[in-house]
Amino acid sequence: MSRTLILVDIQNDFCPEGALAVPKGNEVIPVANRLLETKGVFDLIIATQDWHPADHLSFASQHAGSIGDVIELGGFTQVLWPDHCVQNTMGAELTPGLKKDRIDRIIYKGIHREIDSYSCFFENDHKTATGLEDFLRLKGVTTVFIMGLATDYCVKYSVLDALELNMETVVIQDGCRGVELNPGDVKQAEMEMRQKGARFCGSHELI
Ligand code: VGL
Ligand code: ZN
């Protein structure tokens, strides 16, 4: 049985000084590295990258609105973000501190201008697949461990989709940090993931 780790969006723009800095986002790097360096913990490692065109419609710069505003986009609610994770820029790169040599597969998301994609399985229309589900099915994966950035967006939606896809889903809690546009968002996200069936663990329990 393969143990699969999904590292969500551990990219420069989500770390301190990045364009969409997640408070203490850099603190997940040593957690990831410890799991990657310890032999036998995981045998399949996926990393995702938020990967937007420069004119992505989740960017406040493409609208009259301000950062943090909520608009309607293609029939779905959309938070407006600062320009971030633009394809082929430094901000979109995995953080240099991350031990990348053990990553088996990168999944890019948010690549279409018209629709955002928080989940690493489906875009926000809940239809367009990123290819991750097919890849995991092909590998016979039924359990996924998920950690990364940000707890209240991409981690949360990835976890909820994994559960909907009937995968056993474990959140590595100390390997996640949240944006917290509103105070309490992380707690709320954790509660929602738990209610839908996610299990939580600490990275130390896996090593
Ligand atoms: C994310 C907001 C916008 C994330 C990505 O990775 O959680 N959040 N794009
Ligand atoms: Zn994004």
Tab-separated table of C-alpha atoms and ligand atoms in Angstrom:
chain	number	residue	atom	x	y	z
A	1	MET	CA	0.000	0.000	0.000
A	2	SER	CA	1.425	3.340	-0.940
A	3	ARG	CA	1.401	6.256	1.436
A	4	THR	CA	0.790	9.447	-0.475
A	5	LEU	CA	1.623	12.994	0.556
A	6	ILE	CA	0.130	16.030	-1.152
A	7	LEU	CA	2.076	19.249	-0.591
A	8	VAL	CA	-0.274	22.112	-1.362
A	9	ASP	CA	1.096	25.348	-2.846
A	10	ILE	CA	4.356	25.694	-0.914
A	11	GLN	CA	5.338	28.579	-3.180
A	12	ASN	CA	7.245	31.828	-2.769
A	13	ASP	CA	4.157	34.032	-3.087
A	14	PHE	CA	2.491	32.335	-0.102
A	15	CYS	CA	5.541	32.770	2.131
A	16	PRO	CA	6.376	35.937	4.092
A	17	GLU	CA	7.313	38.724	1.644
A	18	GLY	CA	5.426	36.955	-1.131
A	19	ALA	CA	2.578	38.607	-3.017
A	20	LEU	CA	-0.112	36.739	-1.055
A	21	ALA	CA	1.829	36.093	2.104
A	22	VAL	CA	0.309	33.544	4.445
A	23	PRO	CA	1.339	34.465	8.013
A	24	LYS	CA	4.140	32.090	9.047
A	25	GLY	CA	3.710	30.199	5.775
A	26	ASN	CA	7.446	29.452	5.751
A	27	GLU	CA	7.034	27.361	8.920
A	28	VAL	CA	5.590	24.493	6.890
A	29	ILE	CA	8.866	24.034	4.972
A	30	PRO	CA	10.829	22.254	7.734
A	31	VAL	CA	7.766	20.093	8.450
A	32	ALA	CA	7.629	19.029	4.789
A	33	ASN	CA	11.366	18.472	4.624
A	34	ARG	CA	11.401	16.232	7.689
A	35	LEU	CA	8.692	14.061	6.131
A	36	LEU	CA	10.500	13.997	2.780
A	37	GLU	CA	13.883	13.173	4.285
A	38	THR	CA	12.702	10.350	6.489
A	39	LYS	CA	12.797	7.128	4.481
A	40	GLY	CA	9.689	4.979	4.434
A	41	VAL	CA	7.190	7.615	5.580
A	42	PHE	CA	5.781	8.366	2.129
A	43	ASP	CA	6.365	6.553	-1.118
A	44	LEU	CA	4.425	8.850	-3.429
A	45	ILE	CA	4.799	12.603	-3.215
A	46	ILE	CA	2.703	15.128	-5.112
A	47	ALA	CA	3.234	18.887	-5.008
A	48	THR	CA	0.742	21.408	-6.314
A	49	GLN	CA	1.458	24.850	-7.705
A	50	ASP	CA	-1.013	27.681	-8.025
A	51	TRP	CA	-0.229	28.667	-11.624
A	52	HIS	CA	-2.148	31.666	-12.923
A	53	PRO	CA	-1.970	33.556	-16.205
A	54	ALA	CA	-0.937	37.211	-15.601
A	55	ASP	CA	-4.506	38.400	-16.293
A	56	HIS	CA	-6.249	35.849	-14.088
A	57	LEU	CA	-9.721	36.953	-13.069
A	58	SER	CA	-9.130	36.176	-9.381
A	59	PHE	CA	-6.776	39.182	-9.354
A	60	ALA	CA	-8.236	42.428	-8.005
A	61	SER	CA	-6.118	44.212	-10.637
A	62	GLN	CA	-8.468	42.852	-13.325
A	63	HIS	CA	-11.523	44.451	-11.724
A	64	ALA	CA	-12.673	47.718	-10.211
A	65	GLY	CA	-12.775	46.021	-6.785
A	66	SER	CA	-10.209	45.822	-4.014
A	67	ILE	CA	-8.293	42.926	-2.528
A	68	GLY	CA	-10.533	40.858	-0.262
A	69	ASP	CA	-13.761	41.865	-2.037
A	70	VAL	CA	-16.061	39.048	-3.019
A	71	ILE	CA	-17.493	39.133	-6.544
A	72	GLU	CA	-19.358	36.741	-8.795
A	73	LEU	CA	-17.245	35.040	-11.419
A	74	GLY	CA	-18.774	32.581	-13.872
A	75	GLY	CA	-21.647	31.909	-11.485
A	76	PHE	CA	-19.410	31.286	-8.467
A	77	THR	CA	-18.349	33.554	-5.626
A	78	GLN	CA	-14.774	34.694	-5.972
A	79	VAL	CA	-12.511	36.473	-3.494
A	80	LEU	CA	-10.288	39.058	-5.177
A	81	TRP	CA	-6.586	38.510	-4.486
A	82	PRO	CA	-3.424	40.460	-5.182
A	83	ASP	CA	-1.630	39.269	-8.340
A	84	HIS	CA	0.119	36.070	-7.242
A	85	CYS	CA	1.665	32.869	-8.554
A	86	VAL	CA	1.879	34.127	-12.109
A	87	GLN	CA	3.106	31.329	-14.391
A	88	ASN	CA	6.880	31.217	-14.855
A	89	THR	CA	7.643	33.921	-12.290
A	90	MET	CA	9.705	33.610	-9.095
A	91	GLY	CA	6.575	34.000	-6.983
A	92	ALA	CA	5.082	30.844	-8.501
A	93	GLU	CA	8.137	28.694	-7.832
A	94	LEU	CA	8.174	26.149	-5.050
A	95	THR	CA	10.104	27.714	-2.164
A	96	PRO	CA	13.825	27.122	-2.591
A	97	GLY	CA	14.056	25.643	0.914
A	98	LEU	CA	11.832	22.717	-0.007
A	99	LYS	CA	13.522	19.340	-0.719
A	100	LYS	CA	12.199	19.048	-4.244
A	101	ASP	CA	14.149	15.980	-5.340
A	102	ARG	CA	11.615	13.631	-3.773
A	103	ILE	CA	8.576	15.091	-5.537
A	104	ASP	CA	7.145	12.581	-8.026
A	105	ARG	CA	4.538	14.713	-9.708
A	106	ILE	CA	3.574	18.388	-9.892
A	107	ILE	CA	-0.063	19.377	-10.365
A	108	TYR	CA	-0.726	22.888	-11.694
A	109	LYS	CA	-3.989	24.616	-10.888
A	110	GLY	CA	-5.756	27.886	-11.575
A	111	ILE	CA	-4.362	27.869	-15.099
A	112	HIS	CA	-7.523	29.154	-16.828
A	113	ARG	CA	-8.126	32.906	-16.766
A	114	GLU	CA	-11.880	32.671	-16.228
A	115	ILE	CA	-11.974	30.360	-13.215
A	116	ASP	CA	-10.059	29.954	-9.991
A	117	SER	CA	-9.058	26.603	-8.576
A	118	TYR	CA	-8.531	26.246	-4.851
A	119	SER	CA	-8.742	22.457	-4.844
A	120	CYS	CA	-5.943	20.381	-6.295
A	121	PHE	CA	-8.577	18.022	-7.756
A	122	PHE	CA	-11.122	20.300	-9.451
A	123	GLU	CA	-11.420	23.927	-10.432
A	124	ASN	CA	-14.056	25.956	-8.612
A	125	ASP	CA	-16.741	24.884	-11.126
A	126	HIS	CA	-16.292	21.478	-9.493
A	127	LYS	CA	-16.111	19.925	-12.969
A	128	THR	CA	-12.802	20.710	-14.627
A	129	ALA	CA	-10.300	18.170	-13.336
A	130	THR	CA	-6.637	18.914	-12.725
A	131	GLY	CA	-5.638	15.324	-13.462
A	132	LEU	CA	-4.734	14.485	-9.875
A	133	GLU	CA	-7.648	12.117	-9.302
A	134	ASP	CA	-6.825	10.060	-12.431
A	135	PHE	CA	-3.177	9.928	-11.419
A	136	LEU	CA	-3.979	8.726	-7.891
A	137	ARG	CA	-6.490	6.125	-9.144
A	138	LEU	CA	-3.895	4.806	-11.582
A	139	LYS	CA	-1.485	4.395	-8.683
A	140	GLY	CA	-4.149	2.673	-6.564
A	141	VAL	CA	-4.054	5.370	-3.897
A	142	THR	CA	-6.969	5.328	-1.451
A	143	THR	CA	-5.514	7.390	1.408
A	144	VAL	CA	-3.977	10.850	1.119
A	145	PHE	CA	-2.080	12.947	3.638
A	146	ILE	CA	-2.436	16.664	2.917
A	147	MET	CA	-0.492	19.687	4.184
A	148	GLY	CA	0.572	23.117	2.967
A	149	LEU	CA	-0.880	26.544	2.210
A	150	ALA	CA	-3.369	27.838	2.865
A	151	THR	CA	-5.487	26.004	5.461
A	152	ASP	CA	-8.588	28.102	4.814
A	153	TYR	CA	-8.405	27.939	0.986
A	154	CYS	CA	-6.439	25.434	-1.036
A	155	VAL	CA	-5.872	22.930	1.763
A	156	LYS	CA	-9.514	23.036	2.813
A	157	TYR	CA	-10.970	22.639	-0.689
A	158	SER	CA	-8.469	19.896	-1.564
A	159	VAL	CA	-9.392	17.996	1.589
A	160	LEU	CA	-13.135	18.358	0.989
A	161	ASP	CA	-12.760	17.102	-2.598
A	162	ALA	CA	-10.581	14.164	-1.522
A	163	LEU	CA	-13.311	13.184	0.951
A	164	GLU	CA	-15.974	13.509	-1.734
A	165	LEU	CA	-13.867	11.241	-3.927
A	166	ASN	CA	-14.060	8.693	-1.111
A	167	MET	CA	-10.410	8.898	-0.207
A	168	GLU	CA	-9.355	8.479	3.378
A	169	THR	CA	-7.995	11.934	4.107
A	170	VAL	CA	-5.556	12.966	6.805
A	171	VAL	CA	-4.569	16.592	7.420
A	172	ILE	CA	-1.071	17.091	8.817
A	173	GLN	CA	-2.020	19.955	11.088
A	174	ASP	CA	1.399	21.388	11.936
A	175	GLY	CA	2.174	21.400	8.203
A	176	CYS	CA	-0.566	23.913	7.417
A	177	ARG	CA	-0.926	27.686	7.835
A	178	GLY	CA	-3.905	29.872	6.919
A	179	VAL	CA	-4.541	33.275	5.329
A	180	GLU	CA	-7.199	34.311	7.901
A	181	LEU	CA	-8.730	37.122	5.885
A	182	ASN	CA	-11.191	37.070	8.784
A	183	PRO	CA	-10.062	36.011	12.255
A	184	GLY	CA	-11.286	32.482	12.972
A	185	ASP	CA	-11.199	31.305	9.345
A	186	VAL	CA	-8.631	28.601	10.122
A	187	LYS	CA	-10.627	27.210	13.050
A	188	GLN	CA	-13.752	27.275	10.893
A	189	ALA	CA	-11.953	25.459	8.051
A	190	GLU	CA	-10.597	22.828	10.441
A	191	MET	CA	-14.063	22.265	11.853
A	192	GLU	CA	-15.564	21.878	8.395
A	193	MET	CA	-12.887	19.385	7.316
A	194	ARG	CA	-13.388	17.398	10.508
A	195	GLN	CA	-17.169	17.387	10.146
A	196	LYS	CA	-16.890	16.042	6.607
A	197	GLY	CA	-14.703	13.169	7.794
A	198	ALA	CA	-11.084	14.312	7.652
A	199	ARG	CA	-8.710	13.001	10.276
A	200	PHE	CA	-5.993	15.231	11.729
A	201	CYS	CA	-2.509	14.248	12.804
A	202	GLY	CA	0.789	15.853	13.759
A	203	SER	CA	3.856	15.260	11.567
A	204	HIS	CA	5.689	13.759	14.574
A	205	GLU	CA	3.149	10.904	14.613
A	206	LEU	CA	4.262	9.878	11.113
A	207	ILE	CA	7.981	9.717	11.729
B	1	VGL	C1	-4.664	30.171	-2.515
B	1	VGL	C2	-5.839	32.120	-2.526
B	1	VGL	C3	-5.635	32.265	-3.875
B	1	VGL	C4	-4.117	29.012	-1.730
B	1	VGL	C5	-4.459	30.287	-3.878
B	1	VGL	O1	-3.149	28.367	-2.191
B	1	VGL	O2	-4.660	28.737	-0.639
B	1	VGL	N1	-5.355	31.077	-1.852
B	1	VGL	N2	-4.944	31.334	-4.547
B	2	ZN	ZN	-4.414	31.634	-6.567
